XYZ file of C-alpha atoms in Angstrom:
283
model
C -2.045 7.273 30.862
C 1.312 8.864 31.527
C 3.690 9.968 28.776
C 5.866 6.887 29.330
C 2.806 4.651 29.066
C 1.799 6.338 25.794
C 5.295 5.882 24.377
C 5.344 2.234 25.460
C 1.969 1.667 23.824
C 3.187 3.356 20.631
C 6.334 1.217 20.593
C 4.316 -1.984 20.966
C 1.934 -0.971 18.186
C 4.839 -0.111 15.857
C 6.571 -3.420 16.594
C 3.396 -5.386 15.851
C 2.805 -3.437 12.630
C 6.432 -3.920 11.564
C 6.250 -7.652 12.244
C 3.091 -7.930 10.129
C 4.761 -6.065 7.245
C 7.834 -8.294 7.545
C 5.767 -11.503 7.370
C 3.713 -10.183 4.448
C 6.919 -9.144 2.652
C 8.332 -12.660 3.040
C 5.125 -14.121 1.590
C 5.226 -11.624 -1.293
C 8.871 -12.514 -1.964
C 7.773 -16.110 -2.554
C 4.672 -14.962 -4.459
C 6.805 -12.967 -6.905
C 7.951 -16.202 -8.572
C 4.462 -17.740 -8.491
C 2.270 -15.205 -10.244
C 3.047 -11.722 -8.926
C 5.910 -11.169 -11.377
C 3.732 -12.228 -14.317
C 0.972 -9.915 -13.092
C 3.335 -6.929 -13.117
C 4.757 -7.834 -16.541
C 1.322 -8.445 -18.093
C 0.828 -4.873 -19.459
C 4.242 -5.043 -21.111
C 3.625 -8.531 -22.514
C 0.342 -7.312 -24.020
C 2.151 -4.857 -26.313
C 2.677 -5.589 -30.017
C 5.732 -7.756 -30.698
C 7.675 -4.926 -32.321
C 7.433 -2.881 -29.099
C 8.842 -5.481 -26.721
C 12.010 -7.501 -26.452
C 11.533 -11.221 -27.017
C 14.496 -12.510 -25.063
C 15.103 -16.182 -25.813
C 11.571 -16.620 -27.160
C 10.425 -15.131 -30.467
C 7.043 -14.309 -28.995
C 8.224 -13.513 -25.497
C 8.430 -10.299 -23.518
C 11.777 -10.197 -21.843
C 13.050 -7.487 -19.502
C 16.759 -6.822 -19.269
C 18.871 -6.892 -16.100
C 22.144 -5.009 -16.440
C 23.857 -5.781 -13.107
C 24.357 -8.758 -10.824
C 22.142 -7.610 -7.961
C 19.438 -6.087 -10.149
C 17.113 -9.075 -9.904
C 17.427 -9.289 -6.125
C 16.724 -5.604 -5.577
C 13.734 -5.660 -7.921
C 12.233 -8.665 -6.184
C 12.800 -7.115 -2.755
C 11.246 -3.818 -3.846
C 8.135 -5.474 -5.249
C 7.863 -7.809 -2.255
C 8.078 -4.937 0.221
C 5.412 -2.829 -1.486
C 3.153 -5.845 -1.876
C 3.748 -6.717 1.780
C 2.729 -3.219 2.879
C -0.494 -3.547 0.874
C -1.287 -7.067 2.052
C -0.667 -6.236 5.713
C -2.542 -2.914 5.516
C -5.603 -4.158 7.456
C -3.394 -5.225 10.382
C -1.116 -2.163 10.647
C -4.064 0.160 10.068
C -5.792 -1.574 12.962
C -2.717 -1.002 15.146
C -2.749 2.681 14.248
C -6.476 2.885 14.891
C -6.176 1.064 18.231
C -3.579 3.601 19.367
C -5.667 6.635 18.354
C -9.160 5.427 19.293
C -8.970 5.866 23.117
C -8.507 9.619 22.664
C -11.462 10.091 20.326
C -15.098 10.818 20.980
C -17.848 8.584 19.642
C -18.615 10.917 16.714
C -14.932 11.221 15.852
C -14.605 7.433 15.838
C -17.423 7.161 13.296
C -15.771 9.753 11.090
C -12.437 7.972 11.447
C -13.816 4.604 10.350
C -15.557 6.226 7.385
C -12.416 8.061 6.279
C -10.246 4.949 6.536
C -12.744 2.968 4.443
C -13.189 5.700 1.830
C -9.473 6.480 1.565
C -8.615 2.795 1.119
C -11.266 2.467 -1.578
C -10.058 5.572 -3.419
C -6.443 4.388 -3.317
C -7.474 1.005 -4.716
C -9.543 2.642 -7.475
C -6.624 4.847 -8.473
C -4.236 1.890 -8.601
C -6.714 -0.187 -10.636
C -7.201 2.654 -13.128
C -3.445 3.011 -13.515
C -2.987 -0.725 -14.104
C -5.856 -1.012 -16.585
C -4.589 1.924 -18.646
C -0.940 0.899 -18.437
C -0.870 -1.056 -21.698
C -2.378 1.802 -23.711
C 0.025 4.296 -22.172
C 3.062 2.098 -22.825
C 2.045 1.474 -26.425
C 1.606 5.195 -27.045
C 4.911 6.158 -25.429
C 7.021 3.391 -26.970
C 5.540 3.825 -30.450
C 6.728 7.443 -30.511
C 10.299 6.171 -30.898
C 9.505 5.463 -34.575
C 10.717 2.765 -36.931
C 14.211 1.342 -36.807
C 14.412 1.522 -33.020
C 14.637 -1.646 -30.925
C 12.759 -1.277 -27.641
C 14.410 -3.247 -24.826
C 13.336 -2.111 -21.374
C 15.329 -2.992 -18.300
C 13.482 -4.732 -15.505
C 14.484 -2.016 -13.050
C 13.122 0.799 -15.229
C 9.891 -0.964 -16.147
C 8.973 -2.242 -12.686
C 9.967 1.064 -11.113
C 7.728 2.835 -13.632
C 4.790 0.519 -12.922
C 5.074 0.795 -9.139
C 5.502 4.578 -9.168
C 2.498 4.920 -11.490
C 0.292 2.776 -9.224
C 1.325 4.708 -6.121
C 0.952 8.095 -7.849
C -2.576 7.325 -9.036
C -3.576 5.882 -5.671
C -2.294 8.883 -3.715
C -3.769 11.403 -6.164
C -7.242 9.956 -5.632
C -6.852 10.733 -1.920
C -6.367 14.490 -2.447
C -10.077 15.408 -2.908
C -10.788 13.645 0.373
C -8.687 16.277 2.153
C -11.160 18.956 1.033
C -14.015 16.917 2.509
C -12.157 16.510 5.804
C -11.461 20.250 6.048
C -15.100 21.006 5.320
C -16.326 18.604 7.998
C -13.906 20.235 10.438
C -15.382 23.651 9.623
C -12.140 24.998 8.154
C -13.156 25.066 4.478
C -16.660 26.132 3.454
C -18.650 25.321 0.352
C -18.668 29.000 -0.609
C -14.873 29.086 -0.741
C -14.689 25.828 -2.681
C -17.333 26.968 -5.151
C -15.633 30.297 -5.839
C -12.258 28.561 -6.227
C -13.545 25.819 -8.539
C -11.624 27.013 -11.613
C -8.391 27.358 -9.677
C -8.887 23.935 -8.123
C -9.323 22.312 -11.526
C -6.331 24.194 -12.952
C -4.097 23.228 -10.018
C -5.322 19.639 -10.341
C -3.976 19.514 -13.898
C -0.682 21.067 -12.745
C -0.497 18.546 -9.882
C -1.085 15.653 -12.289
C 1.635 16.978 -14.608
C 4.187 16.960 -11.767
C 3.137 13.711 -10.076
C 2.901 11.400 -13.093
C 6.193 9.529 -13.562
C 6.342 10.132 -17.338
C 4.868 13.676 -17.556
C 3.243 12.739 -20.868
C -0.143 14.260 -21.801
C -1.926 10.887 -21.929
C -1.046 9.873 -18.365
C -1.530 13.408 -17.082
C -5.079 13.680 -18.456
C -5.866 10.156 -17.306
C -5.023 11.197 -13.747
C -6.436 14.736 -13.869
C -9.836 13.717 -15.281
C -10.962 11.463 -12.403
C -9.436 13.875 -9.878
C -11.557 16.732 -11.256
C -14.661 14.544 -10.992
C -13.769 13.642 -7.394
C -13.175 17.297 -6.530
C -16.577 18.210 -7.953
C -18.163 15.477 -5.814
C -16.288 16.876 -2.797
C -17.645 20.358 -3.526
C -21.208 19.075 -3.764
C -20.766 17.121 -0.538
C -19.506 20.310 1.134
C -22.668 22.088 0.001
C -24.832 19.433 1.659
C -22.774 19.560 4.862
C -22.899 23.363 5.048
C -26.662 23.382 4.536
C -27.167 20.913 7.363
C -24.825 22.911 9.563
C -26.753 26.124 8.803
C -30.087 24.455 9.623
C -28.741 23.245 12.966
C -27.406 26.709 13.764
C -30.738 28.312 12.863
C -32.613 25.846 15.057
C -30.423 26.773 18.033
C -31.046 30.533 17.474
C -27.486 31.357 18.499
C -25.913 31.810 15.057
C -26.391 35.578 14.982
C -24.657 36.275 18.306
C -21.142 37.627 18.616
C -18.448 35.388 20.020
C -18.207 37.402 23.258
C -21.969 37.427 23.934
C -23.464 34.812 26.234
C -26.046 32.515 24.697
C -29.649 33.146 25.866
C -29.967 29.863 27.678
C -32.205 29.653 30.708
C -29.818 28.627 33.442
C -32.495 28.345 36.117
C -33.175 24.783 37.270
C -36.400 23.310 36.016
C -39.161 22.364 38.438
C -39.239 18.814 39.593
C -42.248 16.717 38.847
C -44.793 16.578 41.614
C -44.264 13.453 43.702
C -46.923 10.834 43.391
C -49.457 10.707 46.187
C -48.630 8.205 48.841
C -50.858 5.264 49.099
C -52.849 5.227 52.348
C -51.162 3.175 54.984
C -52.760 0.070 56.372
C -53.258 1.763 59.720
C -55.288 4.550 58.107
């Protein structure tokens, strides 16, 4: 394909992906008033009554809106992010369909595996963040002490929830980068093993910067699973490097310099002897 053809193909793929996100966002906008909003507010509503604002209901869990367009912007923000997630299979397919023609068969297998694993890790990170959200909120809000009325605005709370879900989901993807670099031959198991302490230390620093609240509870909740995933990545790199070393040893070329020709026999092999002709009828 020519450059213009590639650009045309890319434009068509982007338009299809954008249309899918737009439709999913419209559906999520309607869904917000039919269950999605309650799902996002559930961790807040599960707090003790003294840590949440009741609104017009003594046992309620109201969130404050301090400006006229606050409700619209919140609903649009949630609908857009939910639309991106719901339409992910379609726009990921468009991206994959654009890249696939330039990949080899082995690279296609790796690509499918990485898309599946990365999606799973992102979902696991988001689920962990949501499950632990109530405990984190209770700890943080209770530190205000007695005599303080806690009344969260809808913009602050929903922004906090969404940023926490995204931060946890993205952080669970980071160890996968080490696996990808190892499979590409850029990062070896030996380097990862020697750098294990630094990797774990930098993981804690990364969690401290990425978490929206920077509190110790959320930081450790993110850093703990990331350290486990990094250790799994290191062990996977060890297996990959061992298989790579066995293949290199079987080929007997691993000890040659880069500028030395491999000892392959370039002479053509002998053809099989042709089968004897059957005697003709005249013979």
